[in-house]
CSV table of C-alpha atoms and ligand atoms in Angstrom, one decimal:
chain,number,residue,atom,x,y,z
A,1,MET,CA,95.4,-60.7,-77.1
A,2,LYS,CA,94.0,-61.5,-80.7
A,3,LYS,CA,96.1,-64.2,-82.5
A,4,LEU,CA,95.5,-65.7,-86.1
A,5,LYS,CA,93.0,-68.4,-85.5
A,6,ILE,CA,94.9,-71.7,-86.1
A,7,GLY,CA,92.0,-73.9,-87.1
A,8,ASP,CA,91.8,-71.7,-90.5
A,9,LEU,CA,95.3,-71.8,-91.3
A,10,GLU,CA,95.3,-75.7,-91.0
A,11,LYS,CA,92.3,-75.7,-93.8
A,12,ILE,CA,94.9,-73.7,-95.9
A,13,ARG,CA,97.6,-76.1,-95.3
A,14,GLU,CA,95.6,-78.9,-96.5
A,15,LYS,CA,94.2,-77.0,-99.3
A,16,VAL,CA,97.7,-76.3,-100.8
A,17,ALA,CA,99.3,-79.8,-99.6
A,18,LYS,CA,96.4,-81.1,-102.0
A,19,THR,CA,97.0,-79.2,-104.8
A,20,ARG,CA,100.8,-78.6,-104.0
A,21,VAL,CA,102.1,-82.1,-105.9
A,22,LEU,CA,100.9,-80.9,-109.4
A,23,ARG,CA,103.0,-78.0,-109.4
A,24,GLU,CA,106.1,-79.0,-107.9
A,25,GLY,CA,109.2,-77.9,-109.8
A,26,LYS,CA,111.8,-75.5,-109.9
A,27,ALA,CA,111.0,-71.5,-110.0
A,28,ARG,CA,111.3,-70.3,-113.4
A,29,ALA,CA,111.8,-66.4,-112.6
A,30,ARG,CA,112.8,-64.1,-109.8
A,31,ILE,CA,111.7,-60.5,-109.4
A,32,THR,CA,113.9,-58.8,-106.4
A,33,VAL,CA,112.7,-55.6,-105.7
A,34,HIS,CA,115.7,-53.0,-103.8
A,35,MET,CA,114.4,-52.5,-100.3
A,36,GLY,CA,117.3,-49.7,-99.2
A,37,THR,CA,116.5,-46.7,-97.5
A,38,CYS,CA,116.3,-44.8,-100.8
A,39,GLY,CA,114.0,-47.3,-102.1
A,40,ILE,CA,111.6,-47.6,-99.1
A,41,ALA,CA,111.3,-43.6,-99.4
A,42,ALA,CA,110.5,-43.8,-102.8
A,43,GLY,CA,107.6,-46.5,-102.9
A,44,ALA,CA,109.4,-49.9,-103.0
A,45,ARG,CA,106.9,-51.4,-100.3
A,46,ASP,CA,103.9,-50.5,-102.8
A,47,ILE,CA,105.8,-52.5,-106.2
A,48,LEU,CA,106.4,-55.3,-103.9
A,49,THR,CA,102.6,-55.3,-102.4
A,50,THR,CA,101.8,-54.9,-105.7
A,51,LEU,CA,103.7,-57.8,-107.2
A,52,MET,CA,103.0,-60.1,-104.0
A,53,GLU,CA,98.9,-59.5,-105.1
A,54,GLU,CA,99.4,-60.4,-108.5
A,55,ILE,CA,101.1,-63.5,-107.5
A,56,GLU,CA,98.4,-64.1,-105.2
A,57,LYS,CA,95.3,-63.2,-107.3
A,58,LYS,CA,96.7,-65.6,-110.1
A,59,LYS,CA,97.9,-68.4,-107.8
A,60,ILE,CA,101.5,-68.3,-109.2
A,61,THR,CA,104.3,-71.0,-107.3
A,62,ASP,CA,106.8,-70.9,-109.6
A,63,VAL,CA,107.8,-67.0,-109.5
A,64,ILE,CA,109.7,-66.0,-106.9
A,65,VAL,CA,109.6,-62.4,-105.2
A,66,ALA,CA,112.7,-61.3,-103.2
A,67,THR,CA,114.2,-58.2,-101.6
A,68,SER,CA,117.7,-56.7,-101.6
A,69,GLY,CA,119.7,-53.7,-100.2
A,70,CYS,CA,120.3,-50.7,-101.9
A,71,ALA,CA,121.3,-50.8,-105.6
A,72,GLY,CA,123.5,-48.0,-105.0
A,73,LEU,CA,121.4,-45.5,-107.7
A,74,CYS,CA,119.1,-43.8,-105.2
A,75,SER,CA,118.0,-41.4,-107.8
A,76,ARG,CA,116.1,-43.9,-110.0
A,77,GLU,CA,113.9,-45.5,-107.3
A,78,PRO,CA,112.1,-47.9,-107.2
A,79,MET,CA,113.2,-50.7,-108.7
A,80,ALA,CA,113.5,-54.2,-109.4
A,81,THR,CA,115.5,-56.7,-111.3
A,82,VAL,CA,113.7,-59.4,-113.2
A,83,GLU,CA,115.6,-62.8,-114.2
A,84,LEU,CA,114.1,-65.4,-116.1
A,85,ILE,CA,115.6,-68.6,-115.8
A,86,ASP,CA,118.7,-68.7,-118.5
A,87,LYS,CA,118.5,-65.1,-119.6
A,88,PRO,CA,120.0,-62.3,-118.5
A,89,PRO,CA,119.0,-59.9,-115.3
A,90,VAL,CA,117.0,-56.8,-116.8
A,91,LYS,CA,116.9,-54.2,-113.9
A,92,TYR,CA,113.8,-51.8,-114.1
A,93,VAL,CA,113.8,-48.1,-112.6
A,94,ASP,CA,111.3,-45.3,-111.3
A,95,LEU,CA,108.7,-47.9,-110.7
A,96,THR,CA,105.2,-47.3,-110.1
A,97,PRO,CA,102.6,-49.8,-109.2
A,98,GLU,CA,101.2,-49.6,-112.7
A,99,LYS,CA,104.6,-50.0,-114.7
A,100,ILE,CA,105.3,-53.1,-112.5
A,101,LYS,CA,101.9,-54.6,-113.2
A,102,LYS,CA,102.8,-54.3,-116.7
A,103,ILE,CA,106.5,-55.7,-116.3
A,104,PHE,CA,104.8,-58.4,-114.7
A,105,ALA,CA,102.1,-59.3,-117.2
A,106,GLU,CA,104.6,-58.7,-120.3
A,107,HIS,CA,108.3,-60.0,-118.9
A,108,VAL,CA,107.4,-62.0,-116.1
A,109,MET,CA,104.8,-64.1,-117.7
A,110,LYS,CA,105.2,-63.7,-121.5
A,111,GLY,CA,109.2,-63.3,-121.5
A,112,LYS,CA,108.9,-60.1,-123.4
A,113,ILE,CA,110.9,-57.5,-121.7
A,114,VAL,CA,109.5,-53.9,-121.4
A,115,SER,CA,112.3,-51.7,-122.6
A,116,GLU,CA,110.9,-48.5,-122.1
A,117,TYR,CA,111.3,-49.1,-118.1
A,118,ALA,CA,114.7,-50.8,-118.4
A,119,LEU,CA,117.5,-49.9,-117.4
A,120,ALA,CA,119.9,-52.3,-118.9
A,121,VAL,CA,120.0,-55.5,-120.4
A,122,GLY,CA,123.4,-57.4,-119.2
A,123,SER,CA,125.3,-59.5,-117.2
A,124,GLU,CA,124.9,-58.1,-113.8
A,125,THR,CA,123.8,-59.9,-110.6
A,126,THR,CA,120.7,-59.0,-108.5
A,127,HIS,CA,122.7,-56.3,-106.4
B,1,MET,CA,109.8,-41.2,-95.0
B,2,GLN,CA,106.0,-40.4,-94.9
B,3,ASP,CA,105.1,-42.8,-92.0
B,4,LEU,CA,106.2,-45.1,-89.2
B,5,SER,CA,105.4,-48.1,-90.8
B,6,LEU,CA,108.1,-47.3,-93.7
B,7,HIS,CA,110.6,-46.5,-91.1
B,8,ILE,CA,109.9,-50.0,-89.5
B,9,LEU,CA,110.6,-51.8,-92.5
B,10,ASP,CA,113.9,-49.6,-93.1
B,11,ILE,CA,115.1,-50.3,-89.6
B,12,VAL,CA,114.1,-54.0,-89.7
B,13,GLU,CA,116.1,-54.0,-93.3
B,14,ASN,CA,119.2,-53.4,-91.2
B,15,SER,CA,118.4,-56.3,-88.9
B,16,ILE,CA,118.4,-58.5,-92.1
B,17,ASP,CA,121.6,-57.3,-93.0
B,18,ALA,CA,123.1,-58.3,-89.8
B,19,GLY,CA,122.3,-62.0,-90.3
B,20,ALA,CA,119.6,-61.7,-87.7
B,21,THR,CA,117.0,-65.1,-87.7
B,22,ARG,CA,114.6,-63.9,-85.1
B,23,ILE,CA,113.1,-60.5,-85.4
B,24,GLU,CA,110.5,-58.7,-82.9
B,25,ILE,CA,108.3,-55.9,-83.9
B,26,MET,CA,106.8,-54.4,-81.0
B,27,VAL,CA,104.3,-51.1,-81.7
B,28,ASP,CA,102.3,-49.6,-78.2
B,29,GLU,CA,100.1,-46.6,-79.1
B,30,ASN,CA,99.5,-46.0,-75.6
B,31,ILE,CA,96.9,-43.0,-75.7
B,32,LYS,CA,96.2,-43.0,-71.9
B,33,ARG,CA,100.0,-41.9,-71.3
B,34,ASN,CA,100.0,-40.1,-74.7
B,35,LEU,CA,103.0,-42.4,-75.5
B,36,LEU,CA,103.8,-44.5,-79.1
B,37,ARG,CA,106.7,-46.5,-78.5
B,38,ILE,CA,108.2,-48.7,-81.5
B,39,MET,CA,110.8,-51.2,-80.4
B,40,ILE,CA,112.7,-53.4,-83.0
B,41,LYS,CA,114.9,-56.2,-81.5
B,42,ASP,CA,117.2,-58.9,-83.5
B,43,ASN,CA,120.2,-61.4,-82.6
B,44,GLY,CA,121.6,-60.3,-85.3
B,45,LYS,CA,125.5,-59.7,-85.4
B,46,GLY,CA,125.6,-56.6,-83.2
B,47,ILE,CA,127.6,-53.6,-83.4
B,48,GLU,CA,130.7,-52.4,-81.7
B,49,ARG,CA,130.8,-50.1,-79.0
B,50,LYS,CA,132.9,-47.8,-81.1
B,51,GLU,CA,130.3,-47.7,-84.2
B,52,LEU,CA,127.5,-47.6,-81.7
B,53,LYS,CA,129.2,-44.3,-80.2
B,54,LYS,CA,129.1,-43.0,-83.7
B,55,ILE,CA,125.4,-43.6,-85.0
B,56,LEU,CA,124.2,-42.3,-81.7
B,57,ASP,CA,126.4,-38.9,-81.3
B,58,PRO,CA,124.4,-36.5,-83.6
B,59,PHE,CA,128.1,-34.7,-84.0
B,60,TYR,CA,129.5,-37.6,-85.8
B,61,THR,CA,127.7,-37.2,-88.6
B,62,THR,CA,129.6,-35.2,-90.0
B,63,ARG,CA,132.5,-37.8,-91.0
B,64,THR,CA,131.3,-38.6,-94.2
B,65,VAL,CA,129.1,-37.2,-97.1
B,66,ARG,CA,127.2,-40.5,-97.1
B,67,ARG,CA,126.1,-40.3,-93.0
B,68,VAL,CA,123.6,-37.7,-93.5
B,69,GLY,CA,120.3,-38.9,-93.7
B,70,LEU,CA,120.7,-42.7,-93.5
B,71,GLY,CA,117.9,-44.9,-92.1
B,72,LEU,CA,118.7,-44.7,-88.4
B,73,SER,CA,119.2,-40.9,-88.5
B,74,LEU,CA,116.2,-40.1,-90.6
B,75,PHE,CA,114.4,-42.3,-88.1
B,76,ALA,CA,115.6,-40.5,-85.0
B,77,GLN,CA,114.8,-37.1,-86.7
B,78,SER,CA,111.2,-38.0,-87.4
B,79,VAL,CA,111.0,-39.2,-83.6
B,80,LYS,CA,112.5,-35.9,-82.8
B,81,GLU,CA,109.9,-34.2,-84.5
B,82,ALA,CA,107.3,-35.9,-82.1
B,83,GLU,CA,109.3,-34.8,-79.1
B,84,GLY,CA,110.5,-38.2,-79.0
B,85,LYS,CA,113.5,-40.1,-78.1
B,86,ILE,CA,115.9,-42.6,-80.0
B,87,GLY,CA,117.8,-45.5,-78.0
B,88,ILE,CA,120.0,-48.0,-79.6
B,89,LYS,CA,121.6,-50.8,-77.5
B,90,SER,CA,123.5,-53.5,-78.9
B,91,LYS,CA,125.9,-56.2,-78.2
B,92,VAL,CA,128.6,-58.1,-80.7
B,93,GLY,CA,127.4,-61.4,-81.5
B,94,LYS,CA,124.0,-61.5,-79.4
B,95,GLY,CA,121.9,-58.8,-81.1
B,96,THR,CA,120.8,-55.0,-81.4
B,97,VAL,CA,117.5,-53.6,-80.0
B,98,VAL,CA,116.1,-50.1,-81.5
B,99,GLU,CA,113.7,-48.5,-79.2
B,100,ALA,CA,111.9,-45.1,-80.0
B,101,ILE,CA,109.5,-43.4,-78.0
B,102,MET,CA,107.6,-40.1,-78.8
B,103,LYS,CA,104.3,-38.1,-78.2
B,104,TYR,CA,101.2,-40.0,-79.6
B,105,ASN,CA,99.4,-36.6,-80.1
B,106,HIS,CA,102.0,-34.5,-81.4
B,107,ILE,CA,101.1,-32.8,-84.3
B,108,ASP,CA,104.2,-33.3,-85.9
B,109,ARG,CA,103.9,-37.0,-85.1
B,110,ARG,CA,104.2,-39.1,-88.5
B,111,PRO,CA,101.3,-41.3,-89.1
B,112,MET,CA,101.6,-45.1,-88.3
B,113,GLY,CA,100.8,-45.9,-92.1
B,114,ASN,CA,100.1,-49.3,-93.2
B,115,MET,CA,101.7,-51.7,-90.9
B,116,CYS,CA,100.0,-54.7,-92.7
B,117,ASP,CA,102.1,-54.1,-95.9
B,118,THR,CA,105.3,-53.7,-93.9
B,119,ILE,CA,104.5,-56.8,-92.2
B,120,MET,CA,103.4,-58.6,-95.3
B,121,THR,CA,106.5,-57.7,-97.2
B,122,LEU,CA,108.6,-59.2,-94.7
B,123,ILE,CA,106.9,-62.3,-94.2
B,124,GLY,CA,106.2,-62.7,-98.0
B,125,THR,CA,110.3,-62.8,-98.6
B,126,LYS,CA,112.0,-63.3,-95.5
B,127,ALA,CA,110.0,-65.5,-93.5
B,128,ASP,CA,111.2,-68.8,-95.1
B,129,SER,CA,114.5,-68.2,-92.9
B,130,ILE,CA,114.0,-65.5,-90.5
B,131,ASP,CA,111.5,-65.7,-88.1
B,132,PHE,CA,109.1,-62.2,-87.4
B,133,VAL,CA,107.2,-61.6,-84.1
B,134,TYR,CA,105.0,-58.8,-84.1
B,135,LYS,CA,102.9,-57.4,-81.5
B,136,HIS,CA,101.1,-54.7,-81.8
B,137,CYS,CA,98.9,-52.8,-78.8
B,138,LYS,CA,96.6,-49.9,-78.9
B,139,ASP,CA,95.9,-49.4,-75.4
B,140,ASN,CA,95.0,-52.6,-73.7
B,141,LYS,CA,94.0,-54.3,-76.7
B,142,CYS,CA,97.0,-56.0,-78.3
B,143,PHE,CA,97.1,-58.3,-81.5
B,144,ARG,CA,100.2,-60.3,-82.2
B,145,VAL,CA,101.6,-62.6,-84.5
B,146,ASP,CA,104.6,-65.4,-84.5
B,147,THR,CA,105.8,-67.1,-87.7
B,148,ARG,CA,107.3,-69.7,-85.7
B,149,GLU,CA,104.0,-70.5,-84.7
B,150,ILE,CA,102.9,-70.5,-88.2
B,151,LYS,CA,105.2,-72.6,-89.7
B,152,ASP,CA,104.9,-75.1,-87.3
B,153,ILE,CA,101.1,-75.7,-88.7
B,154,LEU,CA,102.3,-75.3,-91.9
B,155,LYS,CA,104.9,-77.9,-91.8
B,156,GLU,CA,106.5,-78.5,-95.3
B,157,ILE,CA,104.4,-75.9,-97.2
B,158,PRO,CA,106.7,-73.0,-97.3
B,159,ILE,CA,105.1,-69.8,-95.5
B,160,SER,CA,105.8,-67.8,-99.0
B,161,ASN,CA,103.3,-69.9,-100.9
B,162,PRO,CA,100.8,-67.3,-102.3
B,163,GLU,CA,97.6,-68.9,-100.7
B,164,VAL,CA,99.6,-68.6,-97.2
B,165,ILE,CA,100.4,-65.6,-97.8
B,166,LYS,CA,96.9,-63.9,-99.0
B,167,PHE,CA,95.5,-65.7,-95.9
B,168,LEU,CA,97.8,-63.9,-93.5
B,169,ARG,CA,97.3,-60.4,-95.4
B,170,ARG,CA,93.7,-61.0,-94.7
B,171,LYS,CA,94.2,-62.0,-91.1
B,172,ILE,CA,96.8,-59.3,-90.1
B,173,SER,CA,94.9,-56.5,-91.8
B,174,SER,CA,91.5,-57.7,-89.7
B,175,GLY,CA,93.1,-58.2,-86.6
B,176,LEU,CA,94.8,-54.7,-86.8
B,177,ARG,CA,91.4,-53.1,-87.7
B,178,LYS,CA,90.0,-54.8,-84.7
B,179,ILE,CA,92.2,-53.5,-81.8
B,180,LYS,CA,92.1,-50.2,-84.3
B,181,ALA,CA,95.6,-50.0,-84.6
B,182,GLY,CA,97.0,-47.0,-86.4
B,183,GLN,CA,93.6,-45.3,-85.9
B,184,GLY,CA,93.0,-41.9,-83.9
B,185,PHE,CA,95.6,-39.4,-85.6
B,186,SER,CA,94.6,-37.1,-88.3
B,187,LEU,CA,96.5,-37.0,-91.2
B,188,VAL,CA,95.5,-33.6,-92.0
B,189,LYS,CA,97.3,-32.0,-89.1
B,190,GLN,CA,100.3,-33.0,-90.6
B,191,LYS,CA,102.2,-30.2,-91.8
B,192,VAL,CA,103.0,-30.1,-95.4
B,193,SER,CA,106.5,-28.4,-94.9
B,194,LYS,CA,107.9,-31.2,-93.1
B,195,SER,CA,107.2,-33.9,-95.5
B,196,GLN,CA,109.0,-31.6,-98.2
B,197,ASP,CA,111.8,-30.7,-95.6
B,198,LEU,CA,112.3,-34.5,-95.7
B,199,HIS,CA,112.0,-34.8,-99.8
B,200,HIS,CA,114.6,-32.0,-100.1
B,201,LYS,CA,116.9,-34.0,-97.5
B,202,LEU,CA,116.3,-37.1,-99.4
B,203,SER,CA,116.8,-35.8,-102.8
B,204,SER,CA,120.0,-34.1,-101.7
B,205,GLU,CA,121.4,-37.7,-100.0
B,206,LYS,CA,120.3,-39.4,-103.5
B,207,GLY,CA,122.5,-37.3,-105.1
B,208,GLU,CA,125.8,-37.9,-102.8
B,209,LYS,CA,125.0,-41.2,-102.6
B,210,LYS,CA,125.8,-42.4,-106.3
C,301,LIG,N1,120.2,-53.7,-86.5
C,301,LIG,C1,121.4,-53.8,-86.5
C,301,LIG,N2,122.3,-54.6,-86.4
C,301,LIG,C2,123.9,-54.6,-86.6
C,301,LIG,N3,124.0,-53.3,-87.3
C,301,LIG,C3,123.4,-52.2,-87.4
C,301,LIG,C4,122.0,-52.6,-87.0
C,301,LIG,N4,121.3,-51.4,-87.3
C,301,LIG,C5,122.2,-50.6,-88.0
C,301,LIG,N5,123.6,-51.0,-87.8
C,301,LIG,C6,124.8,-50.4,-88.4
C,301,LIG,O1,124.3,-49.2,-88.6
C,301,LIG,C7,124.7,-48.6,-89.5
C,301,LIG,C8,123.7,-47.6,-89.9
C,301,LIG,O2,122.5,-48.0,-90.3
C,301,LIG,P1,121.2,-47.1,-91.3
C,301,LIG,O3,121.3,-45.5,-90.6
C,301,LIG,O4,120.1,-47.7,-91.3
C,301,LIG,O5,122.4,-47.1,-92.6
C,301,LIG,P2,122.5,-47.9,-93.8
C,301,LIG,O6,121.9,-48.9,-93.9
C,301,LIG,O7,122.2,-47.5,-94.8
C,301,LIG,O8,124.1,-48.2,-93.7
C,301,LIG,C9,124.8,-49.8,-90.6
C,301,LIG,O9,125.1,-49.8,-91.6
C,301,LIG,C10,125.4,-50.9,-90.0
C,301,LIG,O10,126.8,-50.9,-89.8
C,302,LIG,MG1,119.2,-49.0,-92.8
């Protein structure tokens, strides 16, 4: 049976533990990808994978990526909600990996809403 | 759903919705016996006996408009297309097991798809609070990941840390490649009409779900 090599993981742990103290703090943003049946069938997993890989590449630790169930708007999936601290959540619809990359660069990193992909800017919560 | 890895993600989402804290995912590609087996086991809230019957009974799907094309019935349909069967066992307060067995080399069997993406989606977003065990066998070779073992080593470092995730993604991807998981089935064989049917089914469901 093949298993993950534990020694390698210990090295990662040490590396992360050393640099972590400097970056400790609250999350600045949360991106929630809707992972219900419609979302998954429409490509939500690729949206999430793209986001995770952006975060891995840029080693960002103050942005949380989360998933939630069906958002009740199947025809506009894949969907994601971006919440910046102290700002109303923004729902993005009909996503593609390219669109989410742009949303990540503009909205999450620079605070500029990508209104052409947004459904509504309002007081609704993540669900 | 285009492939089995997406179905698996969808079925695991049910376990997450059911409040599970431990979820096991097992895939067994047994070429010798020409069988592909998928099992998802959770310790969530379980399903009432009455409800369970409704989920399994194909005739009961008429009860509401919404019942057509939900996760479990879509999965059951995909499995059936490969001359397979799906079984659900559940105990209230204990948990649920969803098991599917189908013909490995059936022309209509959906491809495995990207299991690494499915597992990393789960680990990256849920493994801080839910333990996942993933075991994938191809003939006599197996690959296994247990997030409890990973968390034990990481101690105070969260498993969702980007560096940890990046490392795990690389390891799981190469681990699956080593056992040749999901290989040995040609995508070209897929009938186009089948995926179009499903697309139709989904888009009509989309309208109804609103
Ligand atoms: N693992 C599980 N644990 C508890 N209940 C479940 C589980 N899987 C499915 N169910 C029940 O079966 C129902 C149907 O599931 P599914 O076909 O995936 O549709 P949906 O998730 O959209 O409701 C769920 O709403 C839930 O009540
Ligand atoms: Mg479901």
